[in-house]
Amino acid sequence: MRITFKLIISLIVVVVFVAVVSAWLNVRHEKVKLYEEVLSRSALLAESFKESVRNNLAAKNYASVQRLADKFQSQKQLEGVAVYDSGGTRIVSSSALTPVLAVHKEAIDALLKEGRDNPVTYAMAEKKMFLYPLFVALDGGDTARIIIFTNVSYIDYNLYKIWKRTLIRLLVQMVLISLVTLLTIRWNLVDPVIQMAEWMKNLRMGNAHGHVPPIKGDIFAPIAREATTLATNLQAARRAAQNEARLRQEGESLWTPERLKELIKMKMDGRPLFVVSNREPYMNIKEGKDIKTIIPAGGLVTALDPILKAAGGTWVAHGSGEADFEVTDDNNRIKVPPEEPAYTLRRVPLSKEEEDGYYYGFSNEGIWPLCHIAHIRPIFRKEDWKYYYEVNKKFAKTVLEEIADVKEPCVLIQDYHFTLLPGMIKAVRPDARVAVFWHIPWPNPETFGICPWQRELVMGLLGADLIGFQTQFYCNNFLDTVDRTLESRIDWEHFSVQKEGHTTIIKPFPISVDFQRPDRDAKALGEKPELKTVLKEMGLKAEFLGVGVDRIDYTKGMLERVKAVDRFLEKYPEYVKRFTFVQLGAPSRTHIPQYHRFLAELHAEVDRVNWKFKAKDWKAIAFLEKHYDHKEITKFYKIADVCMVTSLHDGMNLVAKEFVAASDDHRGVLILSRFAGASRELKDALIVNPYDIEQMADAIYYSLTMPKAEVEERMTRMRQDLHENNIYKWAANLTEELMKLRMDDFKLTSV
Ligand code: F6P
C-alpha cells in the first residue's frame, strides 16, 4: 500500500508542479498582455487628449478641457483623466475622479514631484489604478502633465480566475490520478501479486495444480517464466523426495532377496550359511527311465528355499528321493535348484531302519502328535529313540564335515527331528553359532512331560545359542517345560536359559513366505486361469469355488472341513450345484498307520458327502490326492472364492499366507483356524474353531455373500502385512539375532 501512496504522491507532485508552472506562465502572459492593452489604450487616449489640452490651456479655456475630461470617464475601465500644471497643481480632472484625487492628493503629488513619465499602478478607492502620465509642452515654454487613470482591478480578478480555474482543475486531476493509479495498481499489480502469492503458497504446500502461475501481462512475463521453471523443478524435486522417502521407507521395512544377501554378507563376514533339516528342498524321483526333480510339500521348504537361493550356502538334509544319490557327486552334494543353481544341497543317506525309527517312529509318531494337540496318542518306542539319537549323530557328523574349514560358522537347524543336534555340534565346535527353529507348536509342560526322553530333548535343544518359535505362547511353554524338566537358571525378563555356563536365548520368529513368488508363478502360468475352464478340465461345473491345500495330515482339520462343506450345503441348499470345494492333498508319511487310517476316513467322508448331494456335472467336493507343484496350486488360489485352512493345531501354516500372497486382485476370503499360528497375524481372515462345524458352515456362507468391498478391504490389509513380514524379514531377524549374541562371553563362562 505504501508504494501505491508513494506513486500517487509522486504523480500528484509532478502534476501540481506542471499545472502551477503552466498556470503561472499563463497568468504572467495574461498580465503582460492586459497591461500592454491598458498601456497602449492609455497612450492612445493621452495622445488624443494632448492636442486639445495644449490648445485649450493656451487659450485658458479650462471649461472645454473639463468637458473633454468628463467625456473620458465613461469609457470601459477608464476612470478618468487629470491635468496638472508644471507646479503639480491639478488644473482639470474628470468629475467622477476629482474626489478620489483629493483623497490621494499626497500620493499623486509625490508621484508628480518625482517627475516620472512612466506608468505606475496605485491603489485608490479600493481599486487598483493604472496611472499613465504624459508631458505636454505648452506654448511659452511651460509644461503640463496629463495623467490617464485606468481601473486595472479587473486584471487581478482575471488572473485570480485563472488561478482558481487551475486549482479546481488540479483538484479534479488529483482525484482522478489517485483513483486511476489505485485501480491500475490494484488490477495490474496487487491482484496478480496476491494471486501469485497464493499460487506460490499452494505450490510450497504441494497443492498447486499445474506448473503455470496465474499471472499474465508483459510486466510479469519474466517472473511467470521463472516461476514456471521453479514450479516444474520444485514439483519434480518433491516427487523425487517423496519417491526417495517411499523407497527409503520401503527399503527400511521391506526385505528383499538382495537386501538379505547383503545383510548375510555383512553380518557373517562372507561366511556361508548352513541349514539343516530332515526334508530336503529338492527330491529326485524316477518316472519311467527318467529322473525328475520335485519340490516336496510342506511349509519348511516353502520358507527356507528362497533364503538359500538369495544368500547361498549349504543345506544338509535327508536324501529321501529314490533317485537322489544317482545325481549327487561323491560327497553326496548337488547344486540346486537344477534350472538355476544357487546353493549346495548335501544329502544324508539313511537306511530303511534309520528312516523308520528316527523319521516315522520317534519324530512323527512320537514328537509330532506330542506337540500337536490333535488327540492322537503319541507313541514312544525305545528302538525309535535309539535311531533318533543315531541319526542326529549322523547329521552332526555331516554338519561338522561341512563346517570344518569355516571359522565361527552359522548353523540354522530346523524342527523337531533334530533336538539333539545343537548340543552335538556345540560339543565339538563351541565357536559355531547355532540356532534352532521349531516350526511346530510347543505344548504345555504337562503334555510334553509324557515323553520318556523329555530331559534329553530339552538338554539337546539348550545346546543351541538361539531357539526360535512361531509365537510368544510357544516360547512361554518352552520355558515352562525347561523349568519343570531341568535344573537351570531361567531369565524370564530376557527370555533366556543358563545351563552349565551356556546361555540360550528364546524368541518368537513368526515364519512367512516369499510374498512375490505366487506372482511369479501366476506369470509363468501365462493367461489368468478361469474358474469355468479349470473346473471343466475336471468334468465339473460350478459358480463358486472353495479350496483347501494340505499335506494329508490329521492335524490339518481336513475331516472337519469336509463336514463343514456338508453342513453348509445342507443349511444353504441354494448353493447345491453352485458351490464346489476342491481339496488338494499331498500324500505324506504314508508308512505311519495313523496316517493310513486318517486317509481312509477322509476318503470315506468325502464319498459320503458327494453321494449325499450327487448331481450331474457337479460335485460337492473334489479330492485331488497327489503332489502338486507351486504353479498348479497358485492356479487354484487365484480362482478360489474362499480358501479354508482349518488346522486342529498348527505352528504357523504357510498355506494361509501363500493364499493371501497369491490374491493380487484382492479377491478371495480366507477361513482360518484359530489354532493355527497364522491366525495371530492374519486377523482379517474369518477366524473359526475347526471343531465347531456349524460355525465353519456359516463362515463359508458368509465368505460367499460378503460384500465385494469388504472382501477387498480384508485382503488388502492382510496383503500389506504380509508384504512387509515376508520370509526375508524372518531370515534377517533370525540371522541378526544370532550374530549379535556375544559368543566370547559364552566361551568364557563355559571354561
Ligand atoms: O512344518 C512341519 C514339518 O514337519 C516340516 O518340518 C516339514 O517340512 C513339513 O512339516 C512336512 O513334513 P514331512 O517332511 O514329514 O513331509
JSON list of C-alpha atoms and ligand atoms in Angstrom, two decimals, residues 277-280 296-302 359-360 364 368 372 414-417 439-440 470 551 553 556 587-589 595 650-653, ligand 1:
[
{"chain": "A", "resi": 277, "resn": "SER", "atom": "CA", "xyz": [16.52, -80.10, 8.06]},
{"chain": "A", "resi": 278, "resn": "ASN", "atom": "CA", "xyz": [15.08, -83.53, 7.63]},
{"chain": "A", "resi": 279, "resn": "ARG", "atom": "CA", "xyz": [13.10, -82.68, 4.50]},
{"chain": "A", "resi": 280, "resn": "GLU", "atom": "CA", "xyz": [15.21, -81.75, 1.51]},
{"chain": "A", "resi": 296, "resn": "PRO", "atom": "CA", "xyz": [8.30, -81.68, -1.51]},
{"chain": "A", "resi": 297, "resn": "ALA", "atom": "CA", "xyz": [5.18, -80.27, 0.11]},
{"chain": "A", "resi": 298, "resn": "GLY", "atom": "CA", "xyz": [5.42, -78.54, 3.44]},
{"chain": "A", "resi": 299, "resn": "GLY", "atom": "CA", "xyz": [5.98, -75.13, 4.95]},
{"chain": "A", "resi": 300, "resn": "LEU", "atom": "CA", "xyz": [9.63, -75.64, 5.78]},
{"chain": "A", "resi": 301, "resn": "VAL", "atom": "CA", "xyz": [10.75, -75.96, 2.17]},
{"chain": "A", "resi": 302, "resn": "THR", "atom": "CA", "xyz": [8.40, -73.16, 1.08]},
{"chain": "A", "resi": 359, "resn": "TYR", "atom": "CA", "xyz": [11.59, -90.22, 10.99]},
{"chain": "A", "resi": 360, "resn": "TYR", "atom": "CA", "xyz": [8.42, -92.30, 11.00]},
{"chain": "A", "resi": 364, "resn": "ASN", "atom": "CA", "xyz": [6.30, -88.44, 13.58]},
{"chain": "A", "resi": 368, "resn": "TRP", "atom": "CA", "xyz": [4.60, -84.76, 16.18]},
{"chain": "A", "resi": 372, "resn": "HIS", "atom": "CA", "xyz": [0.14, -81.04, 18.12]},
{"chain": "A", "resi": 414, "resn": "GLN", "atom": "CA", "xyz": [15.14, -76.88, 11.53]},
{"chain": "A", "resi": 415, "resn": "ASP", "atom": "CA", "xyz": [12.47, -78.57, 13.55]},
{"chain": "A", "resi": 416, "resn": "TYR", "atom": "CA", "xyz": [11.74, -81.44, 15.86]},
{"chain": "A", "resi": 417, "resn": "HIS", "atom": "CA", "xyz": [13.73, -84.07, 14.01]},
{"chain": "A", "resi": 439, "resn": "HIS", "atom": "CA", "xyz": [8.28, -75.00, 13.14]},
{"chain": "A", "resi": 440, "resn": "ILE", "atom": "CA", "xyz": [5.55, -76.78, 15.07]},
{"chain": "A", "resi": 470, "resn": "GLN", "atom": "CA", "xyz": [6.48, -69.36, 15.86]},
{"chain": "A", "resi": 551, "resn": "ARG", "atom": "CA", "xyz": [-0.23, -82.25, 3.27]},
{"chain": "A", "resi": 553, "resn": "ASP", "atom": "CA", "xyz": [-2.22, -84.98, 7.92]},
{"chain": "A", "resi": 556, "resn": "LYS", "atom": "CA", "xyz": [-4.88, -80.13, 9.30]},
{"chain": "A", "resi": 587, "resn": "PRO", "atom": "CA", "xyz": [0.31, -87.73, 0.38]},
{"chain": "A", "resi": 588, "resn": "SER", "atom": "CA", "xyz": [2.52, -87.60, 3.48]},
{"chain": "A", "resi": 589, "resn": "ARG", "atom": "CA", "xyz": [4.12, -90.01, 5.98]},
{"chain": "A", "resi": 595, "resn": "TYR", "atom": "CA", "xyz": [-1.97, -91.64, 8.50]},
{"chain": "A", "resi": 650, "resn": "ASP", "atom": "CA", "xyz": [-0.52, -75.73, 13.58]},
{"chain": "A", "resi": 651, "resn": "GLY", "atom": "CA", "xyz": [2.72, -73.91, 14.33]},
{"chain": "A", "resi": 652, "resn": "MET", "atom": "CA", "xyz": [2.07, -71.30, 11.63]},
{"chain": "A", "resi": 653, "resn": "ASN", "atom": "CA", "xyz": [0.51, -72.75, 8.41]},
{"chain": "B", "resi": 1, "resn": "F6P", "atom": "O1", "xyz": [6.13, -77.95, 9.34]},
{"chain": "B", "resi": 1, "resn": "F6P", "atom": "C1", "xyz": [6.47, -79.09, 9.98]},
{"chain": "B", "resi": 1, "resn": "F6P", "atom": "C2", "xyz": [7.06, -80.11, 9.05]},
{"chain": "B", "resi": 1, "resn": "F6P", "atom": "O2", "xyz": [7.39, -81.29, 9.71]},
{"chain": "B", "resi": 1, "resn": "F6P", "atom": "C3", "xyz": [8.29, -79.63, 8.37]},
{"chain": "B", "resi": 1, "resn": "F6P", "atom": "O3", "xyz": [9.43, -79.86, 9.09]},
{"chain": "B", "resi": 1, "resn": "F6P", "atom": "C4", "xyz": [8.20, -80.38, 7.10]},
{"chain": "B", "resi": 1, "resn": "F6P", "atom": "O4", "xyz": [8.83, -79.79, 6.03]},
{"chain": "B", "resi": 1, "resn": "F6P", "atom": "C5", "xyz": [6.74, -80.46, 6.85]},
{"chain": "B", "resi": 1, "resn": "F6P", "atom": "O5", "xyz": [6.12, -80.44, 8.07]},
{"chain": "B", "resi": 1, "resn": "F6P", "atom": "C6", "xyz": [6.41, -81.67, 6.00]},
{"chain": "B", "resi": 1, "resn": "F6P", "atom": "O6", "xyz": [6.58, -82.84, 6.73]},
{"chain": "B", "resi": 1, "resn": "F6P", "atom": "P1", "xyz": [7.42, -84.04, 6.16]},
{"chain": "B", "resi": 1, "resn": "F6P", "atom": "O7", "xyz": [8.78, -83.53, 5.95]},
{"chain": "B", "resi": 1, "resn": "F6P", "atom": "O8", "xyz": [7.36, -85.06, 7.26]},
{"chain": "B", "resi": 1, "resn": "F6P", "atom": "O9", "xyz": [6.77, -84.45, 4.91]}
]
